[in-house]
CSV table of C-alpha atoms in Angstrom, one decimal:
chain,number,residue,atom,x,y,z
A,1,UNK,CA,-15.3,-17.6,9.4
A,2,UNK,CA,-11.8,-16.5,8.3
A,3,UNK,CA,-8.9,-18.9,8.5
A,4,UNK,CA,-7.1,-16.8,11.0
A,5,UNK,CA,-10.1,-16.5,13.3
A,6,UNK,CA,-10.7,-20.2,13.1
A,7,UNK,CA,-7.1,-20.9,14.0
A,8,UNK,CA,-7.3,-18.4,16.9
A,9,UNK,CA,-10.7,-19.7,18.2
A,10,UNK,CA,-9.6,-23.3,18.0
A,11,UNK,CA,-6.5,-22.5,20.1
A,12,UNK,CA,-8.0,-19.8,22.3
A,13,UNK,CA,-6.5,-21.1,25.6
A,14,UNK,CA,-3.0,-21.1,24.1
A,15,UNK,CA,-3.6,-17.7,22.5
A,16,UNK,CA,-4.7,-16.1,25.8
A,17,UNK,CA,-1.7,-17.6,27.5
A,18,UNK,CA,0.3,-15.4,25.1
A,19,UNK,CA,-1.8,-12.3,24.8
A,20,UNK,CA,-2.7,-12.1,28.5
A,21,UNK,CA,0.7,-13.3,29.8
A,22,UNK,CA,2.0,-11.8,33.1
A,23,UNK,CA,4.7,-10.0,31.1
A,24,UNK,CA,2.0,-8.3,29.0
A,25,UNK,CA,0.0,-7.3,32.1
A,26,UNK,CA,3.1,-5.8,33.5
A,27,UNK,CA,3.5,-3.6,30.5
A,28,UNK,CA,0.0,-2.4,30.9
A,29,UNK,CA,0.1,-1.5,34.6
A,30,UNK,CA,3.7,-0.4,34.5
A,31,UNK,CA,4.8,-3.0,37.2
A,32,UNK,CA,7.0,-5.1,34.9
A,33,UNK,CA,10.5,-5.0,36.4
A,34,UNK,CA,12.8,-2.8,34.3
A,35,UNK,CA,15.4,-5.6,34.1
A,36,UNK,CA,12.8,-7.8,32.5
A,37,UNK,CA,11.9,-5.2,29.8
A,38,UNK,CA,15.6,-4.6,29.0
A,39,UNK,CA,16.2,-8.4,28.6
A,40,UNK,CA,13.2,-8.5,26.3
A,41,UNK,CA,14.4,-5.6,24.3
A,42,UNK,CA,17.8,-7.2,23.6
A,43,UNK,CA,16.3,-10.5,22.7
A,44,UNK,CA,13.7,-8.9,20.5
A,45,UNK,CA,16.4,-7.2,18.5
A,46,UNK,CA,18.1,-10.6,17.9
A,47,UNK,CA,14.7,-12.0,17.1
A,48,UNK,CA,14.1,-9.4,14.4
A,49,UNK,CA,17.3,-10.6,12.6
A,50,UNK,CA,15.8,-14.0,12.2
A,51,UNK,CA,12.4,-12.8,11.2
A,52,UNK,CA,14.1,-10.8,8.4
A,53,UNK,CA,15.5,-14.1,7.3
A,54,UNK,CA,12.0,-15.6,7.4
A,55,UNK,CA,10.6,-12.9,5.2
A,56,UNK,CA,13.5,-13.3,2.8
A,57,UNK,CA,12.7,-17.0,2.6
A,58,UNK,CA,9.2,-15.9,1.8
A,59,UNK,CA,10.5,-14.3,-1.4
A,60,UNK,CA,11.7,-17.7,-2.5
A,61,UNK,CA,8.5,-19.4,-1.4
A,62,UNK,CA,6.3,-16.9,-3.2
A,63,UNK,CA,4.2,-18.1,-6.1
A,64,UNK,CA,3.8,-14.7,-7.8
A,65,UNK,CA,5.5,-11.3,-8.0
A,66,UNK,CA,3.0,-9.6,-5.7
A,67,UNK,CA,3.9,-12.0,-2.9
A,68,UNK,CA,7.6,-11.6,-3.7
A,69,UNK,CA,7.3,-7.8,-3.4
A,70,UNK,CA,5.4,-8.1,-0.1
A,71,UNK,CA,7.9,-10.3,1.5
A,72,UNK,CA,10.8,-8.2,0.2
A,73,UNK,CA,9.1,-5.1,1.6
A,74,UNK,CA,8.7,-6.8,5.0
A,75,UNK,CA,12.3,-7.9,5.1
A,76,UNK,CA,13.6,-4.5,4.1
A,77,UNK,CA,11.3,-2.8,6.6
A,78,UNK,CA,12.9,-4.8,9.4
A,79,UNK,CA,16.5,-4.3,8.2
A,80,UNK,CA,16.3,-0.7,7.1
A,81,UNK,CA,13.8,0.8,9.5
A,82,UNK,CA,12.6,-1.4,12.4
A,83,UNK,CA,16.0,-2.5,13.6
A,84,UNK,CA,17.2,1.1,13.6
A,85,UNK,CA,14.2,2.2,15.6
A,86,UNK,CA,14.8,-0.7,18.0
A,87,UNK,CA,18.4,0.3,18.5
A,88,UNK,CA,17.3,3.8,19.4
A,89,UNK,CA,14.7,2.4,21.9
A,90,UNK,CA,17.3,0.2,23.4
A,91,UNK,CA,19.7,3.2,23.8
A,92,UNK,CA,17.0,5.2,25.5
A,93,UNK,CA,17.0,2.4,28.1
A,94,UNK,CA,20.8,2.5,28.5
A,95,UNK,CA,21.5,-0.5,26.2
A,96,UNK,CA,24.3,0.1,23.6
A,97,UNK,CA,24.2,-1.5,20.1
A,98,UNK,CA,27.6,-3.2,20.9
A,99,UNK,CA,26.1,-4.8,24.0
A,100,UNK,CA,23.1,-6.0,22.1
A,101,UNK,CA,24.8,-7.7,19.3
A,102,UNK,CA,27.3,-9.3,21.7
A,103,UNK,CA,24.5,-10.9,23.6
A,104,UNK,CA,23.8,-14.6,22.8
A,105,UNK,CA,20.3,-15.6,21.8
A,106,UNK,CA,18.3,-17.0,24.7
A,107,UNK,CA,17.1,-20.6,24.3
A,108,UNK,CA,13.5,-19.4,24.1
A,109,UNK,CA,14.4,-17.0,21.3
A,110,UNK,CA,16.3,-19.8,19.5
A,111,UNK,CA,13.4,-22.2,19.8
A,112,UNK,CA,10.8,-19.7,18.4
A,113,UNK,CA,12.8,-18.3,15.5
A,114,UNK,CA,14.2,-21.6,14.4
A,115,UNK,CA,10.7,-23.2,14.6
A,116,UNK,CA,9.4,-20.5,12.2
A,117,UNK,CA,12.3,-20.9,9.8
A,118,UNK,CA,12.1,-24.7,9.9
A,119,UNK,CA,8.3,-24.5,9.2
A,120,UNK,CA,8.9,-22.2,6.3
A,121,UNK,CA,11.7,-24.4,4.8
A,122,UNK,CA,9.5,-27.5,4.9
A,123,UNK,CA,6.2,-25.8,3.9
A,124,UNK,CA,4.8,-23.2,1.6
A,125,UNK,CA,3.8,-19.5,1.9
A,126,UNK,CA,0.7,-20.3,3.9
A,127,UNK,CA,2.8,-22.3,6.5
A,128,UNK,CA,5.2,-19.4,6.8
A,129,UNK,CA,2.4,-16.8,7.3
A,130,UNK,CA,0.6,-19.0,9.9
A,131,UNK,CA,3.9,-19.4,11.8
A,132,UNK,CA,4.5,-15.6,11.7
A,133,UNK,CA,0.9,-14.8,12.7
A,134,UNK,CA,1.2,-14.9,16.5
A,135,UNK,CA,3.9,-12.2,16.3
A,136,UNK,CA,2.6,-10.0,13.5
A,137,UNK,CA,-1.1,-10.1,14.5
A,138,UNK,CA,-0.8,-10.9,18.2
A,139,UNK,CA,1.3,-7.8,18.9
A,140,UNK,CA,-1.5,-5.7,17.3
A,141,UNK,CA,-4.1,-7.3,19.5
A,142,UNK,CA,-2.0,-6.9,22.6
A,143,UNK,CA,-1.2,-3.2,21.9
A,144,UNK,CA,-4.9,-2.4,21.2
A,145,UNK,CA,-6.0,-4.1,24.4
A,146,UNK,CA,-3.4,-2.5,26.6
A,147,UNK,CA,-4.1,1.0,25.2
A,148,UNK,CA,-7.6,0.7,26.5
A,149,UNK,CA,-6.4,0.1,30.1
A,150,UNK,CA,-6.7,3.0,32.5
A,151,UNK,CA,-3.3,4.6,32.9
A,152,UNK,CA,-1.5,2.5,30.4
A,153,UNK,CA,-0.6,5.4,28.2
A,154,UNK,CA,0.1,7.8,31.0
A,155,UNK,CA,3.5,9.5,31.6
A,156,UNK,CA,3.7,7.4,34.8
A,157,UNK,CA,3.9,4.2,32.8
A,158,UNK,CA,7.5,3.5,31.6
A,159,UNK,CA,6.2,1.3,28.9
A,160,UNK,CA,3.6,3.7,27.4
A,161,UNK,CA,5.8,4.3,24.3
A,162,UNK,CA,5.9,0.5,23.6
A,163,UNK,CA,2.1,0.4,23.9
A,164,UNK,CA,1.6,3.4,21.6
A,165,UNK,CA,3.8,1.7,19.0
A,166,UNK,CA,1.7,-1.4,18.8
A,167,UNK,CA,-1.7,0.3,19.3
A,168,UNK,CA,-0.9,2.9,16.6
A,169,UNK,CA,-3.0,3.1,13.5
A,170,UNK,CA,0.0,2.2,11.4
A,171,UNK,CA,0.6,-1.1,13.3
A,172,UNK,CA,-3.0,-2.0,13.4
A,173,UNK,CA,-3.1,-1.7,9.7
A,174,UNK,CA,-0.1,-4.0,9.3
A,175,UNK,CA,-1.8,-6.5,11.6
A,176,UNK,CA,-5.1,-6.3,9.6
A,177,UNK,CA,-3.2,-6.8,6.4
A,178,UNK,CA,-1.5,-10.0,7.9
A,179,UNK,CA,-5.0,-11.4,8.7
A,180,UNK,CA,-6.2,-10.6,5.2
A,181,UNK,CA,-3.2,-12.3,3.6
A,182,UNK,CA,-3.6,-15.5,5.7
A,183,UNK,CA,-7.3,-15.6,4.8
A,184,UNK,CA,-6.6,-15.1,1.1
A,185,UNK,CA,-3.9,-17.8,1.1
A,186,UNK,CA,-6.3,-20.0,3.1
A,187,UNK,CA,-9.0,-19.7,0.5
A,188,UNK,CA,-6.5,-21.0,-2.1
A,189,UNK,CA,-4.6,-23.7,-0.2
A,190,UNK,CA,-6.3,-24.6,3.2
A,191,UNK,CA,-8.2,-27.8,2.7
A,192,UNK,CA,-10.1,-29.4,5.5
A,193,UNK,CA,-7.4,-32.1,5.9
A,194,UNK,CA,-4.6,-29.5,5.9
A,195,UNK,CA,-6.3,-27.4,8.5
A,196,UNK,CA,-5.2,-29.9,11.2
A,197,UNK,CA,-1.6,-29.3,10.4
A,198,UNK,CA,-2.0,-25.5,10.1
A,199,UNK,CA,-3.7,-25.4,13.5
A,200,UNK,CA,-0.7,-27.3,15.0
A,201,UNK,CA,1.7,-24.8,13.5
A,202,UNK,CA,-0.3,-21.9,14.8
A,203,UNK,CA,-0.6,-23.4,18.3
A,204,UNK,CA,3.1,-24.2,18.6
A,205,UNK,CA,4.2,-20.7,17.3
A,206,UNK,CA,1.7,-19.1,19.9
A,207,UNK,CA,3.1,-21.3,22.7
A,208,UNK,CA,6.7,-20.2,21.7
A,209,UNK,CA,5.6,-16.6,21.8
A,210,UNK,CA,4.3,-17.1,25.3
A,211,UNK,CA,7.6,-18.6,26.2
A,212,UNK,CA,9.3,-15.5,24.9
A,213,UNK,CA,7.4,-13.4,27.4
A,214,UNK,CA,8.3,-15.9,30.1
A,215,UNK,CA,11.9,-15.6,29.2
A,216,UNK,CA,11.8,-11.9,30.1
A,217,UNK,CA,10.5,-12.7,33.6
A,218,UNK,CA,13.3,-15.2,34.3
A,219,UNK,CA,16.2,-13.0,35.4
């Protein structure tokens, strides 16, 4: 079994608390309060800033040029493309860039992003990728599952665009690449003794992702 699948299966209850969260279900059936989605969008933009830092840190933590280029590409993708797309999405919901950047980070956002950065600072590339996995890979699983729900992609669902983004072939490929990278790093560095620590990192990052959804519900 791949390292990622082992981590997921050994922490399945926590994983499902994230991927099947009430917030996620609300995206699929369109019943999520608009205010909750707007709060999430703003915090997700601030979240992206810190994840760009995490990938930049990955450049330093890389052991070869291939890894360095991958992390640099991910950081640039967030800064040069994804954040611009996010701003346009926010603006379509009546949220200005000025309002977004003036918003303080929610404690749930701070807890998650700083945990990822702290894990990366103390560990190596495998630690970083495992800490990033619930976001990078989990969103792909969530998007694919929601896209299969009846009516999720209909014009009547205000969140259909979000679902299309994360169920798209492009994003599914990114998620699959993230799984592959973790498995390749695991083959090199994941000893049986170290697996316990990696599982703890994965579980905590997943728990913090679930808390991020919960944050959106708490208005």
